[in-house]
Short mmCIF file of C-alpha atoms in Angstrom, two decimals:
data_model
loop_
_atom_site.label_atom_id
_atom_site.label_comp_id
_atom_site.label_asym_id
_atom_site.label_seq_id
_atom_site.Cartn_x
_atom_site.Cartn_y
_atom_site.Cartn_z
CA UNK G 1209 69.83 156.23 112.05
CA UNK G 1210 73.24 154.81 111.31
CA UNK G 1211 74.44 154.89 114.93
CA UNK G 1212 71.19 153.35 116.15
CA UNK G 1213 71.67 150.60 113.63
CA UNK G 1214 75.24 149.98 114.82
CA UNK G 1215 74.25 150.07 118.48
CA UNK G 1216 71.47 147.61 117.85
CA UNK G 1217 73.78 145.23 115.96
CA UNK G 1218 76.10 145.44 118.94
CA UNK G 1219 73.21 144.66 121.32
CA UNK G 1220 72.41 141.68 119.14
CA UNK G 1221 75.98 140.45 119.52
CA UNK G 1222 75.78 140.72 123.28
CA UNK G 1223 72.40 138.98 123.27
CA UNK G 1224 73.90 136.22 121.15
CA UNK G 1225 76.34 135.45 123.98
CA UNK G 1226 73.53 135.34 126.57
CA UNK G 1227 71.36 133.12 124.42
CA UNK G 1228 74.22 130.78 123.61
CA UNK G 1229 75.00 130.47 127.33
CA UNK G 1230 71.33 129.75 128.12
CA UNK G 1231 71.37 127.00 125.48
CA UNK G 1232 74.65 125.56 126.83
CA UNK G 1233 73.20 125.64 130.35
CA UNK G 1234 70.09 123.73 129.27
CA UNK G 1235 72.24 121.20 127.46
CA UNK G 1236 74.46 120.68 130.52
CA UNK G 1237 71.40 120.22 132.77
CA UNK G 1238 70.01 117.54 130.45
CA UNK G 1239 73.38 115.79 130.30
CA UNK G 1240 73.57 115.59 134.08
CA UNK G 1241 69.95 114.44 134.40
CA UNK G 1242 70.52 111.73 131.82
CA UNK G 1243 73.87 110.70 133.29
CA UNK G 1244 72.24 110.14 136.68
CA UNK G 1245 69.29 108.32 135.07
CA UNK G 1246 71.77 106.13 133.18
CA UNK G 1247 73.57 105.37 136.43
CA UNK G 1248 70.44 104.59 138.43
CA UNK G 1249 69.01 102.34 135.70
CA UNK G 1250 72.39 100.99 134.50
CA UNK G 1251 71.42 102.16 131.02
CA UNK G 1252 74.55 101.84 128.88
CA UNK G 1253 72.91 103.31 125.77
CA UNK G 1254 71.90 106.48 127.59
CA UNK G 1255 75.36 106.71 129.15
CA UNK G 1256 76.88 106.55 125.67
CA UNK G 1257 74.56 109.31 124.48
CA UNK G 1258 75.66 111.57 127.36
CA UNK G 1259 79.32 110.94 126.56
CA UNK G 1260 78.73 111.94 122.92
CA UNK G 1261 76.68 114.97 123.93
CA UNK G 1262 79.66 116.52 125.66
CA UNK G 1263 81.10 117.56 122.28
CA UNK G 1264 78.26 120.08 121.93
CA UNK G 1265 79.46 121.94 125.03
CA UNK G 1266 83.11 121.93 123.95
CA UNK G 1267 81.96 123.42 120.66
CA UNK G 1268 79.71 125.95 122.46
CA UNK G 1269 82.52 127.14 124.67
CA UNK G 1270 84.85 127.58 121.71
CA UNK G 1271 82.18 129.52 119.84
CA UNK G 1272 81.55 131.86 122.78
CA UNK G 1273 85.28 132.44 123.29
CA UNK G 1274 85.82 133.25 119.60
CA UNK G 1275 82.75 135.47 119.41
CA UNK G 1276 83.66 137.28 122.64
CA UNK G 1277 87.10 138.12 121.33
CA UNK G 1278 85.70 139.35 118.02
CA UNK G 1279 83.22 141.57 119.87
CA UNK G 1280 85.94 143.02 122.11
CA UNK G 1281 88.21 143.70 119.13
CA UNK G 1282 85.48 145.23 116.99
CA UNK G 1283 83.41 147.14 119.54
CA UNK G 1284 86.06 148.07 122.07
CA UNK G 1285 83.50 147.89 124.86
CA UNK G 1286 83.82 149.75 128.13
CA UNK G 1287 82.90 148.90 131.73
CA UNK G 1288 79.56 147.03 131.93
CA UNK G 1289 79.69 145.60 128.41
CA UNK G 1290 83.23 144.43 128.93
CA UNK G 1291 82.25 142.68 132.17
CA UNK G 1292 79.33 141.14 130.31
CA UNK G 1293 81.66 139.69 127.67
CA UNK G 1294 84.40 138.53 130.03
CA UNK G 1295 81.65 137.09 132.25
CA UNK G 1296 80.31 135.11 129.28
CA UNK G 1297 83.78 133.58 128.77
CA UNK G 1298 83.90 132.54 132.42
CA UNK G 1299 80.35 131.20 132.63
CA UNK G 1300 80.69 129.13 129.48
CA UNK G 1301 83.86 127.57 130.96
CA UNK G 1302 81.91 126.61 134.10
CA UNK G 1303 79.05 125.15 132.06
CA UNK G 1304 81.48 123.19 129.90
CA UNK G 1305 82.98 121.79 133.09
CA UNK G 1306 79.50 120.79 134.36
CA UNK G 1307 79.10 118.83 131.13
CA UNK G 1308 82.47 117.12 131.76
CA UNK G 1309 81.25 116.12 135.22
CA UNK G 1310 78.06 114.68 133.73
CA UNK G 1311 80.17 112.78 131.21
CA UNK G 1312 82.37 111.44 134.01
CA UNK G 1313 79.29 110.09 135.77
CA UNK G 1314 78.08 108.49 132.52
CA UNK G 1315 81.46 106.82 131.95
CA UNK G 1316 81.23 105.09 135.31
CA UNK G 1317 77.93 103.39 134.45
CA UNK G 1318 80.02 100.61 132.87
CA UNK G 1319 81.67 99.88 136.23
CA UNK G 1320 78.60 99.74 138.48
CA UNK G 1321 76.48 96.62 138.50
CA UNK G 1322 73.35 98.01 140.13
CA UNK G 1323 73.51 95.48 142.96
CA UNK G 1324 74.23 98.23 145.47
CA UNK G 1325 71.37 99.13 147.80
CA UNK G 1326 68.59 101.24 146.48
CA UNK G 1327 69.22 103.90 149.12
CA UNK G 1328 72.60 104.71 147.54
CA UNK G 1329 71.05 105.35 144.14
CA UNK G 1330 68.21 107.35 145.73
CA UNK G 1331 70.86 109.35 147.58
CA UNK G 1332 72.74 110.09 144.35
CA UNK G 1333 69.50 111.11 142.66
CA UNK G 1334 68.59 113.45 145.50
CA UNK G 1335 72.07 114.99 145.42
CA UNK G 1336 71.82 115.46 141.65
CA UNK G 1337 68.36 117.05 141.95
CA UNK G 1338 69.66 119.54 144.48
CA UNK G 1339 72.71 120.38 142.37
CA UNK G 1340 70.58 120.71 139.23
CA UNK G 1341 68.06 122.96 140.99
CA UNK G 1342 70.99 125.13 142.06
CA UNK G 1343 72.30 125.27 138.49
CA UNK G 1344 68.85 126.04 137.02
CA UNK G 1345 68.15 128.85 139.46
CA UNK G 1346 71.57 130.37 138.94
CA UNK G 1347 71.01 130.30 135.16
CA UNK G 1348 67.61 131.97 135.76
CA UNK G 1349 69.40 134.71 137.67
CA UNK G 1350 71.78 135.05 134.72
CA UNK G 1351 68.85 135.37 132.31
CA UNK G 1352 67.16 138.06 134.42
CA UNK G 1353 70.33 139.62 135.90
CA UNK G 1354 68.29 139.80 139.14
CA UNK G 1355 71.37 139.63 141.30
CA UNK G 1356 69.42 140.55 144.45
CA UNK G 1357 67.97 137.02 144.38
CA UNK G 1358 71.39 135.45 144.60
CA UNK G 1359 71.30 134.81 148.37
CA UNK G 1360 69.85 131.32 147.94
CA UNK G 1361 73.07 130.08 146.40
CA UNK G 1362 75.07 129.71 149.58
CA UNK G 1363 72.27 128.15 151.61
CA UNK G 1364 71.68 125.49 149.00
CA UNK G 1365 75.42 124.96 148.60
CA UNK G 1366 75.42 124.05 152.31
CA UNK G 1367 72.60 121.56 151.73
CA UNK G 1368 74.47 119.98 148.83
CA UNK G 1369 77.58 119.61 150.96
CA UNK G 1370 75.63 118.08 153.85
CA UNK G 1371 73.94 115.58 151.54
CA UNK G 1372 77.25 114.69 149.86
CA UNK G 1373 78.91 114.16 153.25
CA UNK G 1374 76.17 111.81 154.36
CA UNK G 1375 76.35 109.86 151.09
CA UNK G 1376 80.14 109.62 151.40
CA UNK G 1377 79.78 108.06 154.87
CA UNK G 1378 77.11 105.66 153.66
CA UNK G 1379 79.28 104.51 150.76
CA UNK G 1380 82.30 103.94 153.01
CA UNK G 1381 80.21 101.93 155.46
CA UNK G 1382 78.87 99.80 152.66
CA UNK G 1383 82.38 99.17 151.33
CA UNK G 1384 83.44 97.99 154.76
CA UNK G 1385 80.58 95.53 155.02
CA UNK G 1386 81.62 93.51 152.00
CA UNK G 1387 84.78 93.81 149.91
CA UNK G 1388 82.76 93.03 146.78
CA UNK G 1389 81.20 96.46 147.20
CA UNK G 1390 84.54 98.25 147.13
CA UNK G 1391 84.98 98.63 143.37
CA UNK G 1392 81.40 99.70 142.51
CA UNK G 1393 81.13 101.95 145.56
CA UNK G 1394 84.43 103.62 144.70
CA UNK G 1395 82.95 104.51 141.33
CA UNK G 1396 79.78 105.75 143.06
CA UNK G 1397 81.97 107.85 145.40
CA UNK G 1398 83.52 109.55 142.39
CA UNK G 1399 80.05 110.03 140.90
CA UNK G 1400 78.89 111.69 144.12
CA UNK G 1401 81.98 113.90 144.11
CA UNK G 1402 81.33 114.88 140.49
CA UNK G 1403 77.75 115.83 141.30
CA UNK G 1404 78.83 117.82 144.35
CA UNK G 1405 81.28 119.72 142.10
CA UNK G 1406 78.36 120.79 139.89
CA UNK G 1407 77.13 122.77 142.87
CA UNK G 1408 80.54 124.47 143.10
CA UNK G 1409 80.36 125.48 139.46
CA UNK G 1410 76.86 126.87 140.01
CA UNK G 1411 78.35 128.96 142.83
CA UNK G 1412 81.16 130.13 140.52
CA UNK G 1413 78.55 131.18 137.98
CA UNK G 1414 76.63 133.09 140.68
CA UNK G 1415 79.85 134.90 141.60
CA UNK G 1416 80.46 135.81 137.97
CA UNK G 1417 76.89 137.14 137.59
CA UNK G 1418 77.39 139.24 140.73
CA UNK G 1419 80.58 140.60 139.16
CA UNK G 1420 78.89 141.32 135.80
CA UNK G 1421 76.07 143.27 137.44
CA UNK G 1422 77.94 145.07 140.23
CA UNK G 1423 81.56 145.18 139.07
CA UNK G 1424 82.53 143.85 142.50
CA UNK G 1425 83.61 140.47 143.77
CA UNK G 1426 80.95 138.68 145.80
CA UNK G 1427 81.87 139.01 149.50
CA UNK G 1428 84.03 136.00 150.41
CA UNK G 1429 81.92 134.50 153.21
CA UNK G 1430 81.25 131.48 151.00
CA UNK G 1431 81.08 128.50 153.35
CA UNK G 1432 83.74 125.87 152.78
CA UNK G 1433 82.10 123.02 150.91
CA UNK G 1434 83.13 119.40 150.92
CA UNK G 1435 84.01 118.34 154.48
CA UNK G 1436 84.46 114.68 153.59
CA UNK G 1437 88.23 115.10 153.55
CA UNK G 1438 87.98 114.91 157.36
CA UNK G 1439 85.88 111.75 157.52
CA UNK G 1440 87.54 108.80 159.20
CA UNK G 1441 85.38 105.77 159.90
CA UNK G 1442 86.73 103.23 162.37
CA UNK G 1443 88.01 100.00 160.83
CA UNK G 1444 85.12 97.56 160.62
CA UNK G 1445 85.18 93.82 160.38
CA UNK G 1446 83.27 92.50 157.36
CA UNK G 1447 79.80 91.17 158.11
CA UNK G 1448 80.92 87.61 157.54
CA UNK U 1437 108.46 160.32 121.88
CA UNK U 1438 105.00 160.35 123.36
CA UNK U 1439 103.76 157.34 121.36
CA UNK U 1440 106.91 155.35 122.18
CA UNK U 1441 106.32 156.14 125.81
CA UNK U 1442 102.71 155.00 125.58
CA UNK U 1443 103.61 151.83 123.69
CA UNK U 1444 106.24 150.97 126.23
CA UNK U 1445 103.85 151.53 129.16
CA UNK U 1446 101.45 149.21 127.37
CA UNK U 1447 104.20 146.59 126.95
CA UNK U 1448 104.90 146.90 130.64
CA UNK U 1449 101.25 146.18 131.39
CA UNK U 1450 101.31 143.04 129.25
CA UNK U 1451 104.59 141.98 130.87
CA UNK U 1452 102.98 142.49 134.26
CA UNK U 1453 100.41 139.82 133.39
CA UNK U 1454 103.10 137.35 132.26
CA UNK U 1455 105.21 137.95 135.35
CA UNK U 1456 102.24 137.64 137.66
CA UNK U 1457 101.32 134.33 136.01
CA UNK U 1458 104.90 133.05 136.35
CA UNK U 1459 104.79 133.92 140.05
CA UNK U 1460 101.38 132.23 140.49
CA UNK U 1461 102.71 129.16 138.67
CA UNK U 1462 105.75 128.93 140.96
CA UNK U 1463 103.49 129.31 143.99
CA UNK U 1464 101.13 126.56 142.78
CA UNK U 1465 104.06 124.20 142.13
CA UNK U 1466 105.38 124.75 145.67
CA UNK U 1467 101.90 124.19 147.12
CA UNK U 1468 101.57 120.85 145.35
CA UNK U 1469 105.11 119.77 146.31
CA UNK U 1470 104.47 120.63 149.93
CA UNK U 1471 101.01 119.06 149.95
CA UNK U 1472 102.46 115.76 148.76
CA UNK U 1473 105.36 116.03 151.23
CA UNK U 1474 102.81 116.69 154.01
CA UNK U 1475 100.85 113.62 152.92
CA UNK U 1476 103.85 111.32 152.67
CA UNK U 1477 105.25 112.43 156.04
CA UNK U 1478 101.83 112.97 157.70
CA UNK U 1479 103.00 116.49 158.51
CA UNK U 1480 99.94 118.36 159.79
CA UNK U 1481 101.78 121.67 160.17
CA UNK U 1482 102.92 121.67 156.57
CA UNK U 1483 99.41 120.66 155.43
CA UNK U 1484 98.02 123.66 157.30
CA UNK U 1485 100.55 125.94 155.62
CA UNK U 1486 99.48 124.70 152.17
CA UNK U 1487 95.81 125.30 153.01
CA UNK U 1488 96.61 128.89 154.04
CA UNK U 1489 98.80 129.43 150.98
CA UNK U 1490 95.85 128.94 148.66
CA UNK U 1491 94.61 132.45 149.45
CA UNK U 1492 97.62 133.86 147.57
CA UNK U 1493 96.43 132.22 144.33
CA UNK U 1494 92.83 133.37 144.79
CA UNK U 1495 94.19 136.89 145.21
CA UNK U 1496 96.51 136.48 142.20
CA UNK U 1497 93.70 135.36 139.94
CA UNK U 1498 91.50 138.27 141.00
CA UNK U 1499 94.37 140.71 140.39
CA UNK U 1500 95.02 139.34 136.90
CA UNK U 1501 91.32 139.44 136.01
CA UNK U 1502 90.97 143.04 137.19
CA UNK U 1503 94.17 144.13 135.49
CA UNK U 1504 93.27 142.35 132.24
CA UNK U 1505 89.93 144.13 132.07
CA UNK U 1506 91.53 147.50 132.77
CA UNK U 1507 94.07 146.89 130.00
CA UNK U 1508 91.36 145.87 127.51
CA UNK U 1509 89.24 148.92 128.37
CA UNK U 1510 92.14 151.36 128.24
CA UNK U 1511 94.22 150.02 125.37
CA UNK U 1512 91.55 148.46 123.16
CA UNK U 1513 94.00 145.82 121.99
CA UNK U 1514 93.70 143.98 118.70
CA UNK U 1515 94.44 140.40 117.63
CA UNK U 1516 97.63 139.09 119.25
CA UNK U 1517 97.55 141.37 122.28
CA UNK U 1518 93.91 140.55 122.90
CA UNK U 1519 94.69 136.83 122.77
CA UNK U 1520 97.57 137.47 125.14
CA UNK U 1521 95.24 139.14 127.65
CA UNK U 1522 92.35 136.68 127.36
CA UNK U 1523 94.94 133.89 127.56
CA UNK U 1524 96.24 135.34 130.82
CA UNK U 1525 92.72 135.22 132.28
CA UNK U 1526 92.39 131.55 131.30
CA UNK U 1527 95.84 130.48 132.46
CA UNK U 1528 95.48 132.15 135.84
CA UNK U 1529 92.17 130.28 136.31
CA UNK U 1530 93.94 126.98 135.60
CA UNK U 1531 96.78 127.80 138.00
CA UNK U 1532 94.31 128.81 140.70
CA UNK U 1533 92.62 125.44 140.22
CA UNK U 1534 95.98 123.63 140.55
CA UNK U 1535 96.36 125.39 143.89
CA UNK U 1536 92.88 124.19 144.92
CA UNK U 1537 93.90 120.63 144.04
CA UNK U 1538 97.06 120.98 146.16
CA UNK U 1539 94.91 122.30 149.00
CA UNK U 1540 92.54 119.34 148.64
CA UNK U 1541 95.47 116.94 149.01
CA UNK U 1542 96.69 118.85 152.08
CA UNK U 1543 93.23 118.68 153.69
CA UNK U 1544 93.23 114.90 153.46
CA UNK U 1545 96.45 114.58 155.48
CA UNK U 1546 94.26 114.64 158.60
CA UNK U 1547 92.44 111.48 157.43
CA UNK U 1548 95.41 109.30 156.51
CA UNK U 1549 97.36 107.56 159.25
CA UNK U 1550 100.51 106.68 157.33
CA UNK U 1551 100.10 102.97 158.04
CA UNK U 1552 99.44 102.26 154.37
CA UNK U 1553 102.27 100.52 152.51
CA UNK U 1554 105.23 102.58 151.48
CA UNK U 1555 104.68 101.71 147.83
CA UNK U 1556 101.40 103.69 147.81
CA UNK U 1557 103.11 106.84 149.06
CA UNK U 1558 106.01 106.34 146.63
CA UNK U 1559 103.43 105.93 143.87
CA UNK U 1560 101.70 109.19 144.83
CA UNK U 1561 105.07 110.96 144.94
CA UNK U 1562 106.01 109.65 141.51
CA UNK U 1563 102.63 110.72 140.09
CA UNK U 1564 103.04 114.18 141.64
CA UNK U 1565 106.59 114.52 140.26
CA UNK U 1566 105.37 113.71 136.78
CA UNK U 1567 102.44 116.14 137.02
CA UNK U 1568 104.70 118.87 138.43
CA UNK U 1569 107.30 118.35 135.69
CA UNK U 1570 104.48 118.73 133.18
CA UNK U 1571 103.29 121.94 134.83
CA UNK U 1572 106.83 123.39 135.06
CA UNK U 1573 107.62 122.68 131.41
CA UNK U 1574 104.31 124.12 130.26
CA UNK U 1575 105.01 127.28 132.27
CA UNK U 1576 108.49 127.41 130.66
CA UNK U 1577 106.81 127.27 127.25
CA UNK U 1578 104.55 130.12 128.38
CA UNK U 1579 107.57 132.17 129.46
CA UNK U 1580 109.36 131.65 126.13
CA UNK U 1581 106.24 131.36 123.90
CA UNK U 1582 108.18 128.54 122.16
CA UNK U 1583 105.02 126.78 121.09
CA UNK U 1584 106.92 124.43 118.75
CA UNK U 1585 108.16 122.61 121.88
CA UNK U 1586 104.63 121.82 123.02
CA UNK U 1587 104.56 118.26 121.62
CA UNK U 1588 105.81 116.74 124.88
CA UNK U 1589 102.56 117.64 126.63
CA UNK U 1590 100.42 114.86 125.23
CA UNK U 1591 103.05 112.15 125.62
CA UNK U 1592 103.55 112.99 129.26
CA UNK U 1593 99.81 113.28 129.81
CA UNK U 1594 99.61 109.64 128.68
CA UNK U 1595 102.30 108.70 131.20
CA UNK U 1596 100.44 110.50 133.99
CA UNK U 1597 97.22 108.67 133.10
CA UNK U 1598 98.98 105.29 133.00
CA UNK U 1599 100.59 105.90 136.38
CA UNK U 1600 97.29 107.07 137.89
CA UNK U 1601 95.48 103.99 136.56
CA UNK U 1602 98.05 101.67 138.10
CA UNK U 1603 97.85 103.51 141.44
CA UNK U 1604 94.04 103.34 141.33
CA UNK U 1605 94.19 99.55 140.91
CA UNK U 1606 96.75 99.21 143.69
CA UNK U 1607 94.60 101.24 146.08
CA UNK U 1608 91.47 99.20 145.30
CA UNK U 1609 93.35 95.94 145.84
CA UNK U 1610 94.66 97.15 149.14
CA UNK U 1611 91.17 98.20 150.25
CA UNK U 1612 89.90 94.71 149.47
CA UNK U 1613 92.60 93.07 151.54
CA UNK U 1614 91.53 94.68 154.78
CA UNK U 1615 88.46 96.83 155.49
CA UNK U 1616 90.54 99.00 157.85
CA UNK U 1617 92.30 100.29 154.75
CA UNK U 1618 89.08 101.48 153.13
CA UNK U 1619 88.82 104.91 154.73
CA UNK U 1620 92.47 105.97 154.39
CA UNK U 1621 92.77 104.49 150.90
CA UNK U 1622 89.61 106.29 149.78
CA UNK U 1623 91.27 109.54 150.80
CA UNK U 1624 94.45 108.50 148.96
CA UNK U 1625 92.31 107.71 145.89
CA UNK U 1626 90.97 111.25 145.92
CA UNK U 1627 94.53 112.57 146.39
CA UNK U 1628 95.67 110.58 143.36
CA UNK U 1629 92.72 111.90 141.35
CA UNK U 1630 93.56 115.47 142.41
CA UNK U 1631 97.17 115.03 141.30
CA UNK U 1632 96.10 113.51 137.99
CA UNK U 1633 93.86 116.57 137.42
CA UNK U 1634 96.93 118.82 137.75
CA UNK U 1635 98.18 117.20 134.56
CA UNK U 1636 94.87 118.08 132.86
CA UNK U 1637 95.24 121.70 133.87
CA UNK U 1638 98.81 121.72 132.52
CA UNK U 1639 97.34 120.45 129.23
CA UNK U 1640 94.70 123.21 129.31
CA UNK U 1641 97.46 125.78 129.79
CA UNK U 1642 99.39 124.31 126.85
CA UNK U 1643 96.26 124.64 124.70
CA UNK U 1644 95.84 128.26 125.76
CA UNK U 1645 99.50 129.04 124.93
CA UNK U 1646 99.01 127.47 121.52
CA UNK U 1647 95.97 129.67 121.03
CA UNK U 1648 97.81 132.82 122.19
CA UNK U 1649 100.70 132.26 119.78
CA UNK U 1650 98.85 130.90 116.74
CA UNK U 1651 95.27 132.15 117.08
CA UNK U 1652 94.09 128.58 116.47
CA UNK U 1653 92.79 125.84 118.68
CA UNK U 1654 95.27 123.02 119.26
CA UNK U 1655 94.23 120.08 117.04
CA UNK U 1656 91.87 117.86 119.08
CA UNK U 1657 93.80 114.57 119.00
CA UNK U 1658 94.32 114.88 122.73
CA UNK U 1659 94.22 111.34 124.08
CA UNK U 1660 91.42 110.66 126.53
CA UNK U 1661 92.92 110.70 129.99
CA UNK U 1662 91.68 108.91 133.06
CA UNK U 1663 90.63 105.37 132.15
CA UNK U 1664 89.97 104.32 135.74
CA UNK U 1665 86.23 104.78 135.26
CA UNK U 1666 86.36 101.42 133.46
CA UNK U 1667 88.23 99.53 136.18
CA UNK U 1668 86.34 96.69 137.79
CA UNK U 1669 88.28 94.42 140.10
CA UNK U 1670 86.68 91.08 140.96
CA UNK U 1671 85.28 90.88 144.50
CA UNK U 1672 88.00 89.60 146.81
CA UNK U 1673 87.69 87.89 150.14
CA UNK U 1674 89.62 89.71 152.89
CA UNK U 1675 93.02 88.24 153.70
CA UNK U 1676 91.77 86.99 157.03
#
């Protein structure tokens, strides 16, 4: 019975990592949702809440790192278990970074006055919804380890990139129409970029899950994301 | 003699990780230097070289990850050695990300025409020099494990943030003066942001080194970096 007891305590330790990551993931999703809501409604109180909430993820990542190292030292895991533990370290770093990106969006609420056209805010919301769906589904795959479902990741990553590119163009056009739009739209550009990056972290997480389950690197046909670095709009004369 | 032989082979494995990280660090520094040179001189060939060079860091990170896991599985390291190995995984991820940021700068060379004022390019160069000095010195601390020297990191991080903030303002002002500047200056804004992020990764690496050597987290008085999310310039009427 003794060895069963030990094995089961070990399983509990591994499950602790998975559960902690699921909780961190849920927290990061909420932060991003609320950051975008704060931006769209220019809600400074909600923005402040998101900024504070980021501490929880920093703490979560530290806890997972410490726990992972204790498990490795104590259990001396082999192969699959070791990948599981190292994977947890990587995934928690990606989730922590998603939280940072949400916080960055929240911090820009102070610099946007809400006088920009509705379509821009709707565009940001749509981009955030797509990125959050990606993150949620990737975290579902992590929970179930059903790595065969992972194909959706790259298709949706393409959609996120296409939507970001179109938003980038729209923001530039709007900046050119009236110089008073330049400052707020620059902040919205960075918000859009932050949201697009959430999709990249979801892809990183998918790659780590693939590695945990198979021991292999995901084949590198990942399409190259953000194409906005090639966008050049012609110089426009302001509307008046 | 056998155990000495085994211990020394183990030491060699740990040294392999350190050497590989030093090489990755040197490669990332060169990439960033060349990316900024390509931007300042609008050198498309050099930009292309930097973009290609990024593959070396992706490969390096994968090699360190694989090797680290093999070492953990085979040697079942305790305490310091385990921190050393987990630290190597983290540091190589930060260096890989520095390479990505260099690549991002290089990719924007295609969208900048070089007609922006010289002061902007000098500003970007100065920011890059400061970020690269930070990265180099942090990698020196890694090589020597002289963690008592790590105090410079936060002071210089403040300088990087101050320089980035001033460049951000200058770029916004320039965009407001003439709408033809909006597209190229937006790309330069993202370049500046990418370079500023290199400083953050240098700080991450410093924190990891501190953790490797002491087993503790670096005290969290790290000053909050990028303040540009609070910048609002008044709407300006174009110069003509």
